[in-house]
Amino acid sequence: MLSTIIISFLIIIIAVVIIVLIATRAKTSSGGGKKKIKGRAVLMKEASRRLAQNPHDIEGLFIMGDIYYQDQDWEKAYTAYSALLDRMKPLEMEKQQDIAVRYGTCALKTNRLNEAKKGFLLAETMNPKNLDVNYNLGYIYYLEKDYEKAVKFFKRALIIEPNSFLATKYLGYTFKYLRKYAEALPVLKKALDFKPDDKEVLFAMGECFYETEATDRCLKILNHLRVDPVFGPQASLYTGMIRAKADQLERAIEDFQIGLKHTGMPVDISNELKYRLAQAYIKTQEIGQALHLLKEIQTISPGYKDAATLIMRYQELNKNKNLQIYLMSGQSEFVALCRKIVARFYPKAKVKILDISVLAAYTDIVAEIDTPRFSDTVIFRFFRSQGTVGELLLRELHARLKEVKGGTGICMSAGTFTEEAVRFSEGRPLDLYDKARLSNVLNSLK
């Protein structure tokens, strides 16, 4: 019984001691905080008193600048260090360097690039081996697009600290903008080793692979970034252009569509995605969708590339399916259309096709035509190009007519004929159909 009472008494004493210790520690901590706050307040009061008596008091500016700098109140800190920069010559070199660095930092944080450069260049004359000074000078020249100077300072920073992620990353970016892609890639790879999930570095690597035509490696990187809200639009643009160039039109269209699903992208990226998607639609003969996109571009950015010209050209094709086939379809569909023209060219005629020659510049169809009024061998020559047909090609057609003992040559072009070609056809059995006349023929097939 007695032992139980003694044990209980000891427990109570221990508990009281613990409570007293906790209370004492809390009081000490609270007192320390008050002392710290009081110390800052005292410093501010002292600095204010000094500066009230003398606005250029160095000690007062030092105290005020340091407080604002620690608080990251960059505007007020800049004012203090700007005043100190003009009055620091009597001070020891270490303090002068500290003022110059802090002045440059505050100027950079408040978007005063010229002043920031001034501060860091001054600090660099005092200590050219300072990591922050060299990195920040490189970054300032990078922002000013003076890339050669940026390279110099980023390289200096990396000599001082080889594992500086920021210096490595921006050196890679700088090489990219200098179009030195072979030099940029290993630097960016090193930056990625530091931070494997840095999407900005990944995207820069993808751009370098695109520019060096390493398309497989580019696609491997940028495919994953197509859905990223920041880099998605540009990543989709690059992957789409690669696939369009490789004639993978369906996948290219998918890429451009993914890019356009993003919101808030710059107008130039949006326009380029729409323009490239319209070109892909044109190649797949989806003219209506292409026109819709081109008109959107023209509304937002009048005069963008050749959007207005393409609208004029393809509006007509959108209305005339046969003209669309004539200009854009595959070879077999084009030849089938030409055969239809030949078959229906002479009303109520019996037509027998003797020969079809498909050449790079034109397609010839030689046919026997038998009508109630006449019978003849006719050569139909079809030009798909929208350029100008010259006299030489008509001379060749005229010579071939003589070879097959034909009576007439019908020459149809999606473009025009030169004046010399027109003069050559006059007085000869050659009938010329420019784009306007060809369109009428194609419309009649409906």
Coordinates of C-alpha atoms in Angstrom, one line a residue:
M1 CA 0.0 0.0 0.0
L2 CA 2.8 2.4 1.0
S3 CA 4.8 1.5 -2.2
T4 CA 1.7 2.4 -4.3
I5 CA 1.4 5.8 -2.7
I6 CA 5.1 6.5 -3.2
I7 CA 4.9 5.5 -6.9
S8 CA 1.9 7.7 -7.5
F9 CA 3.6 10.7 -5.7
L10 CA 6.7 10.3 -8.0
I11 CA 4.5 10.2 -11.1
I12 CA 2.8 13.5 -10.1
I13 CA 6.2 15.1 -9.4
I14 CA 7.6 14.0 -12.9
A15 CA 4.4 15.3 -14.6
V16 CA 4.8 18.7 -12.9
V17 CA 8.4 19.0 -13.9
I18 CA 7.6 18.2 -17.5
I19 CA 4.8 20.8 -17.6
V20 CA 7.1 23.4 -16.1
L21 CA 9.8 22.6 -18.7
I22 CA 7.3 22.9 -21.6
A23 CA 6.0 26.2 -20.4
T24 CA 9.5 27.6 -19.9
R25 CA 10.5 26.5 -23.4
A26 CA 7.4 28.0 -25.0
K27 CA 8.1 31.3 -23.1
T28 CA 11.7 31.3 -24.3
S29 CA 10.6 30.7 -27.9
S30 CA 8.0 33.4 -27.8
G31 CA 10.5 35.8 -26.3
G32 CA 13.1 34.9 -29.0
G33 CA 10.5 35.7 -31.7
K34 CA 9.7 39.0 -30.1
K35 CA 13.4 39.7 -29.8
K36 CA 13.8 39.0 -33.6
I37 CA 10.8 41.1 -34.5
K38 CA 12.0 43.8 -32.2
G39 CA 15.5 43.6 -33.7
R40 CA 14.1 44.1 -37.3
A41 CA 11.9 47.0 -36.0
V42 CA 14.9 48.6 -34.3
L43 CA 17.0 48.3 -37.5
M44 CA 14.2 49.8 -39.6
K45 CA 13.9 52.6 -37.0
E46 CA 17.6 53.2 -37.0
A47 CA 17.8 53.2 -40.8
S48 CA 14.9 55.6 -41.1
R49 CA 16.4 58.0 -38.5
R50 CA 19.8 58.0 -40.4
L51 CA 18.1 58.5 -43.8
A52 CA 15.9 61.3 -42.4
Q53 CA 19.0 63.2 -41.3
N54 CA 20.9 62.3 -44.5
P55 CA 19.1 60.6 -47.5
H56 CA 22.5 59.4 -48.7
D57 CA 23.7 57.8 -45.4
I58 CA 25.6 54.7 -46.5
E59 CA 24.9 52.7 -43.2
G60 CA 21.2 53.6 -43.4
L61 CA 21.0 52.5 -47.0
F62 CA 22.8 49.3 -46.2
I63 CA 20.4 48.4 -43.4
M64 CA 17.3 49.4 -45.4
G65 CA 18.5 47.6 -48.6
D66 CA 19.4 44.4 -46.7
I67 CA 16.0 44.2 -45.0
Y68 CA 14.1 44.7 -48.3
Y69 CA 16.4 42.3 -50.1
Q70 CA 15.7 39.6 -47.5
D71 CA 12.0 40.3 -47.7
Q72 CA 12.2 40.0 -51.6
D73 CA 10.7 43.5 -51.8
W74 CA 12.7 44.0 -55.0
E75 CA 11.4 47.4 -56.0
K76 CA 12.4 49.0 -52.6
A77 CA 15.6 47.0 -52.4
Y78 CA 16.5 48.3 -55.9
T79 CA 16.0 51.9 -54.8
A80 CA 18.4 51.4 -51.9
Y81 CA 21.1 49.6 -53.8
S82 CA 20.8 52.0 -56.7
A83 CA 21.7 54.8 -54.3
L84 CA 24.5 52.7 -52.8
L85 CA 26.0 51.9 -56.2
D86 CA 26.9 55.6 -56.7
R87 CA 28.5 56.0 -53.3
M88 CA 30.3 52.7 -52.7
K89 CA 33.9 53.7 -53.8
P90 CA 35.1 54.4 -50.2
L91 CA 34.0 50.9 -49.1
E92 CA 36.1 47.8 -49.1
M93 CA 36.1 45.6 -52.3
E94 CA 34.0 42.8 -50.8
K95 CA 31.2 45.2 -49.9
Q96 CA 31.3 46.9 -53.3
Q97 CA 31.0 43.5 -55.0
D98 CA 28.0 42.6 -52.7
I99 CA 26.3 45.9 -53.6
A100 CA 26.9 45.4 -57.4
V101 CA 25.5 41.9 -57.3
R102 CA 22.4 42.8 -55.3
Y103 CA 21.8 45.9 -57.5
G104 CA 22.0 43.6 -60.5
T105 CA 19.7 41.0 -58.9
C106 CA 17.1 43.6 -57.9
A107 CA 17.2 45.2 -61.4
L108 CA 16.7 41.8 -63.1
K109 CA 13.8 41.0 -60.8
T110 CA 12.1 44.3 -61.7
N111 CA 12.8 43.8 -65.5
R112 CA 15.4 46.5 -65.8
L113 CA 17.8 44.6 -68.1
N114 CA 20.2 47.4 -68.9
E115 CA 20.6 48.2 -65.2
A116 CA 21.0 44.5 -64.3
K117 CA 23.7 44.2 -66.9
K118 CA 25.5 47.2 -65.5
G119 CA 25.5 45.8 -62.0
F120 CA 26.7 42.3 -63.0
L121 CA 29.3 43.6 -65.4
L122 CA 30.7 45.8 -62.5
A123 CA 30.7 42.8 -60.2
E124 CA 32.4 40.7 -62.9
T125 CA 35.3 43.2 -63.0
M126 CA 35.8 42.6 -59.3
N127 CA 35.4 38.8 -59.4
P128 CA 35.2 37.1 -62.8
K129 CA 34.9 33.7 -61.1
N130 CA 31.6 34.3 -59.4
L131 CA 28.9 31.7 -60.4
D132 CA 25.9 34.0 -60.0
V133 CA 27.5 36.9 -61.8
N134 CA 28.4 34.7 -64.8
Y135 CA 25.1 32.9 -64.9
N136 CA 23.0 36.1 -64.7
L137 CA 25.1 37.9 -67.4
G138 CA 24.5 34.9 -69.6
Y139 CA 20.8 34.9 -68.9
I140 CA 20.6 38.7 -69.6
Y141 CA 22.3 38.3 -72.9
Y142 CA 20.1 35.4 -73.7
L143 CA 17.0 37.5 -73.1
E144 CA 18.5 40.2 -75.3
K145 CA 19.1 37.5 -78.0
D146 CA 22.8 38.3 -78.0
Y147 CA 23.5 34.6 -78.1
E148 CA 27.2 34.6 -78.7
K149 CA 27.9 36.6 -75.5
A150 CA 25.4 34.5 -73.6
V151 CA 27.4 31.3 -74.6
K152 CA 30.6 32.9 -73.2
F153 CA 29.1 33.6 -69.8
F154 CA 27.1 30.3 -69.5
K155 CA 30.4 28.4 -70.3
R156 CA 32.2 30.4 -67.6
A157 CA 29.4 29.5 -65.1
L158 CA 29.8 25.8 -65.9
I159 CA 33.5 25.9 -65.4
I160 CA 32.9 27.3 -61.9
E161 CA 30.0 24.9 -61.2
P162 CA 29.7 22.0 -63.8
N163 CA 26.4 20.8 -62.2
S164 CA 24.5 24.1 -62.5
F165 CA 21.2 23.0 -64.0
L166 CA 20.1 26.5 -65.1
A167 CA 23.4 27.3 -66.8
T168 CA 23.4 24.0 -68.6
K169 CA 19.8 24.4 -69.7
Y170 CA 20.2 27.9 -71.0
L171 CA 23.4 27.1 -72.7
G172 CA 21.5 24.3 -74.6
Y173 CA 18.8 26.8 -75.5
T174 CA 21.4 29.3 -76.7
F175 CA 23.0 26.8 -79.0
K176 CA 19.6 26.0 -80.4
Y177 CA 18.9 29.6 -81.2
L178 CA 22.3 29.8 -82.9
R179 CA 21.3 26.8 -85.0
K180 CA 24.2 24.9 -83.6
Y181 CA 22.0 21.8 -83.0
A182 CA 24.8 19.3 -82.8
E183 CA 26.2 21.3 -79.9
A184 CA 22.9 21.9 -78.3
L185 CA 21.8 18.3 -78.1
P186 CA 24.4 16.9 -75.7
V187 CA 24.0 20.0 -73.4
L188 CA 20.3 19.5 -73.3
K189 CA 20.7 15.8 -72.6
K190 CA 22.9 16.7 -69.6
A191 CA 20.2 19.1 -68.4
L192 CA 17.7 16.4 -68.7
D193 CA 19.9 14.1 -66.6
F194 CA 19.6 16.6 -63.8
K195 CA 15.8 16.9 -64.2
P196 CA 14.3 14.1 -66.3
D197 CA 10.8 15.5 -66.1
D198 CA 11.6 19.0 -67.4
K199 CA 9.2 19.3 -70.3
E200 CA 10.8 22.6 -71.6
V201 CA 14.1 20.8 -72.0
L202 CA 12.4 17.8 -73.7
F203 CA 10.7 20.1 -76.1
A204 CA 13.9 21.9 -77.0
M205 CA 15.5 18.5 -77.7
G206 CA 12.6 17.6 -80.0
E207 CA 13.1 20.9 -81.9
C208 CA 16.8 20.1 -82.4
F209 CA 16.0 16.6 -83.6
Y210 CA 13.5 18.1 -86.0
E211 CA 16.0 20.6 -87.4
T212 CA 18.6 17.9 -87.9
E213 CA 16.0 15.6 -89.6
A214 CA 16.3 13.0 -86.9
T215 CA 12.6 12.5 -87.3
D216 CA 12.2 9.2 -85.4
R217 CA 13.9 10.6 -82.3
C218 CA 11.9 13.8 -82.7
L219 CA 8.6 11.9 -82.9
K220 CA 9.6 9.8 -79.9
I221 CA 9.9 12.9 -77.8
L222 CA 7.2 15.1 -79.1
N223 CA 4.5 12.5 -79.4
H224 CA 4.3 12.5 -75.6
L225 CA 4.1 16.3 -75.4
R226 CA 1.2 16.7 -77.8
V227 CA -1.3 16.7 -74.9
D228 CA 0.7 19.0 -72.7
P229 CA -1.2 22.3 -72.1
V230 CA 2.0 24.4 -72.6
F231 CA 4.0 22.6 -75.3
G232 CA 1.1 20.6 -76.9
P233 CA 0.3 22.9 -79.8
Q234 CA 3.9 23.3 -81.0
A235 CA 4.6 19.6 -80.4
S236 CA 1.6 18.7 -82.5
L237 CA 2.7 21.1 -85.2
Y238 CA 6.1 19.5 -85.5
T239 CA 4.8 15.9 -85.5
G240 CA 2.1 16.8 -88.0
M241 CA 4.7 18.4 -90.4
I242 CA 6.9 15.3 -90.2
R243 CA 4.1 13.0 -91.0
A244 CA 2.7 15.2 -93.8
K245 CA 6.1 15.3 -95.4
A246 CA 6.2 11.4 -95.2
D247 CA 2.8 11.4 -96.9
Q248 CA 1.2 9.9 -93.7
L249 CA -1.7 12.3 -94.2
E250 CA -4.3 10.7 -91.9
R251 CA -1.9 10.7 -88.9
A252 CA -0.8 14.3 -89.8
I253 CA -4.4 15.4 -89.7
E254 CA -4.8 13.8 -86.3
D255 CA -1.7 15.6 -85.0
F256 CA -2.9 19.0 -86.2
Q257 CA -6.4 18.4 -84.8
I258 CA -4.8 17.5 -81.4
G259 CA -2.9 20.7 -81.5
L260 CA -6.0 22.8 -82.2
K261 CA -7.9 21.3 -79.3
H262 CA -5.6 23.3 -76.9
T263 CA -6.8 26.7 -75.8
G264 CA -4.9 29.9 -75.1
M265 CA -2.1 29.3 -77.6
P266 CA -0.4 32.2 -79.5
V267 CA -2.2 33.3 -82.7
D268 CA 0.8 32.4 -84.9
I269 CA 0.8 28.8 -83.7
S270 CA -2.9 28.5 -84.1
N271 CA -2.7 29.9 -87.7
E272 CA 0.1 27.6 -88.6
L273 CA -1.8 24.5 -87.3
K274 CA -4.9 25.5 -89.3
Y275 CA -2.8 26.3 -92.4
R276 CA -1.0 22.9 -92.2
L277 CA -4.3 21.1 -91.5
A278 CA -5.9 22.8 -94.5
Q279 CA -3.0 21.7 -96.7
A280 CA -3.5 18.1 -95.5
Y281 CA -7.2 18.3 -96.2
I282 CA -6.5 19.6 -99.7
K283 CA -4.2 16.6 -100.4
T284 CA -7.0 14.2 -99.2
Q285 CA -9.5 16.2 -101.4
E286 CA -11.5 17.3 -98.4
I287 CA -11.8 20.8 -99.9
G288 CA -14.8 22.0 -97.9
Q289 CA -13.0 21.5 -94.6
A290 CA -9.8 23.1 -96.0
L291 CA -11.7 26.2 -97.1
H292 CA -13.3 26.5 -93.7
L293 CA -9.9 26.6 -92.0
L294 CA -8.4 29.0 -94.6
K295 CA -11.3 31.4 -94.1
E296 CA -10.8 31.3 -90.4
I297 CA -7.2 32.2 -90.9
Q298 CA -8.1 35.0 -93.3
T299 CA -10.6 36.5 -90.8
I300 CA -8.1 36.5 -87.9
S301 CA -4.9 37.3 -89.8
P302 CA -5.6 38.8 -93.3
G303 CA -2.7 38.3 -95.6
Y304 CA -1.4 35.2 -93.8
K305 CA 0.9 33.4 -96.3
D306 CA -1.1 32.5 -99.4
A307 CA -4.4 31.7 -97.6
A308 CA -6.4 34.2 -99.8
T309 CA -5.0 32.7 -103.0
L310 CA -5.8 29.2 -101.9
I311 CA -9.4 30.2 -101.0
M312 CA -9.9 31.7 -104.5
R313 CA -8.4 28.6 -106.1
Y314 CA -10.2 25.9 -104.1
Q315 CA -13.6 27.6 -103.9
E316 CA -14.0 26.8 -107.6
L317 CA -12.9 23.2 -107.1
N318 CA -15.3 22.8 -104.2
K319 CA -18.2 23.7 -106.6
N320 CA -16.9 21.6 -109.5
K321 CA -16.2 18.1 -108.5
N322 CA -14.9 17.1 -111.9
L323 CA -12.4 20.0 -111.9
Q324 CA -11.3 18.8 -108.5
I325 CA -10.7 15.3 -109.9
Y326 CA -9.0 16.7 -112.9
L327 CA -6.5 18.7 -110.8
M328 CA -6.1 16.6 -107.7
S329 CA -7.1 12.9 -108.0
G330 CA -4.9 9.9 -108.5
Q331 CA -3.7 9.0 -112.0
S332 CA -6.3 6.3 -112.6
E333 CA -9.2 8.5 -111.6
F334 CA -7.9 11.3 -113.8
V335 CA -7.5 9.1 -116.8
A336 CA -11.1 7.8 -116.3
L337 CA -12.3 11.4 -116.3
C338 CA -10.4 12.1 -119.5
R339 CA -12.0 9.0 -121.2
K340 CA -15.4 10.4 -120.2
I341 CA -14.6 13.7 -121.8
V342 CA -13.5 12.0 -125.0
A343 CA -16.6 9.8 -125.0
R344 CA -19.0 12.8 -124.7
F345 CA -17.1 15.5 -126.5
Y346 CA -18.8 14.9 -129.8
P347 CA -22.6 14.6 -129.4
K348 CA -24.1 11.3 -130.8
A349 CA -20.7 10.1 -131.9
K350 CA -19.4 6.5 -131.8
V351 CA -16.0 6.7 -130.1
K352 CA -13.2 4.1 -130.2
I353 CA -10.2 4.7 -128.1
L354 CA -7.0 3.6 -129.9
D355 CA -4.3 4.6 -127.5
I356 CA -3.7 6.2 -124.1
S357 CA -0.3 7.7 -123.3
V358 CA 0.4 9.0 -119.8
L359 CA 3.5 11.2 -119.6
A360 CA 4.9 13.5 -116.9
A361 CA 3.7 16.7 -118.7
Y362 CA 0.5 15.5 -120.2
T363 CA -1.8 12.6 -121.1
D364 CA -2.8 11.8 -124.7
I365 CA -5.8 9.9 -125.8
V366 CA -6.0 8.9 -129.5
A367 CA -9.6 8.1 -130.6
E368 CA -11.6 7.3 -133.7
I369 CA -14.7 9.5 -133.9
D370 CA -17.6 8.5 -136.1
T371 CA -20.6 10.9 -136.3
P372 CA -23.4 11.3 -138.9
R373 CA -21.4 14.3 -140.3
F374 CA -17.8 13.1 -140.3
S375 CA -15.3 10.4 -139.3
D376 CA -11.9 11.3 -138.0
T377 CA -9.0 10.4 -135.8
V378 CA -8.6 12.9 -133.0
I379 CA -5.8 13.3 -130.4
F380 CA -7.0 14.7 -127.1
R381 CA -4.1 16.2 -125.0
F382 CA -4.8 16.9 -121.4
F383 CA -2.5 19.1 -119.2
R384 CA -3.1 19.0 -115.4
S385 CA -0.7 21.8 -114.6
Q386 CA -2.2 25.2 -113.9
G387 CA 0.8 26.8 -115.5
T388 CA 1.2 28.1 -119.1
V389 CA 1.4 25.8 -122.1
G390 CA 3.9 26.9 -124.7
E391 CA 4.3 26.7 -128.5
L392 CA 6.7 23.8 -128.4
L393 CA 4.2 21.4 -126.9
L394 CA 1.7 22.3 -129.6
R395 CA 4.2 21.8 -132.3
E396 CA 4.8 18.3 -130.9
L397 CA 1.1 17.6 -130.9
H398 CA 0.8 18.8 -134.5
A399 CA 3.6 16.5 -135.5
R400 CA 2.0 13.5 -133.8
L401 CA -1.3 14.3 -135.6
K402 CA 0.5 13.8 -138.9
E403 CA 2.0 10.5 -137.6
V404 CA -1.4 9.0 -136.8
K405 CA -2.9 10.7 -139.8
G406 CA -5.3 12.5 -137.5
G407 CA -7.5 15.3 -138.5
T408 CA -7.9 17.3 -135.2
G409 CA -5.9 18.0 -132.0
I410 CA -7.9 19.0 -128.9
C411 CA -5.6 20.5 -126.3
M412 CA -7.1 21.0 -122.8
S413 CA -5.2 22.8 -119.9
A414 CA -6.0 23.7 -116.4
G415 CA -3.9 26.8 -117.0
T416 CA -3.4 29.1 -120.0
F417 CA -1.6 29.2 -123.3
T418 CA 1.2 31.5 -124.3
E419 CA 0.6 34.1 -127.1
E420 CA 3.0 32.1 -129.3
A421 CA 1.0 28.9 -128.7
V422 CA -2.2 30.6 -129.6
R423 CA -0.7 32.1 -132.8
F424 CA 0.7 28.7 -133.8
S425 CA -2.8 27.0 -133.4
E426 CA -4.4 29.6 -135.8
G427 CA -4.8 28.1 -139.2
R428 CA -4.0 24.6 -138.0
P429 CA -6.3 21.8 -136.9
L430 CA -5.7 22.5 -133.2
D431 CA -8.4 23.6 -130.8
L432 CA -7.2 25.1 -127.5
Y433 CA -9.2 24.8 -124.2
D434 CA -7.9 27.0 -121.4
K435 CA -9.1 26.6 -117.8
A436 CA -12.3 28.6 -118.4
R437 CA -13.3 26.4 -121.4
L438 CA -12.2 23.3 -119.7
S439 CA -14.4 24.1 -116.7
N440 CA -17.4 24.4 -119.0
V441 CA -16.6 21.0 -120.4
L442 CA -16.3 19.5 -117.0
N443 CA -19.5 21.1 -115.8
S444 CA -21.3 19.6 -118.8
L445 CA -20.4 16.1 -117.6
K446 CA -22.6 16.5 -114.6

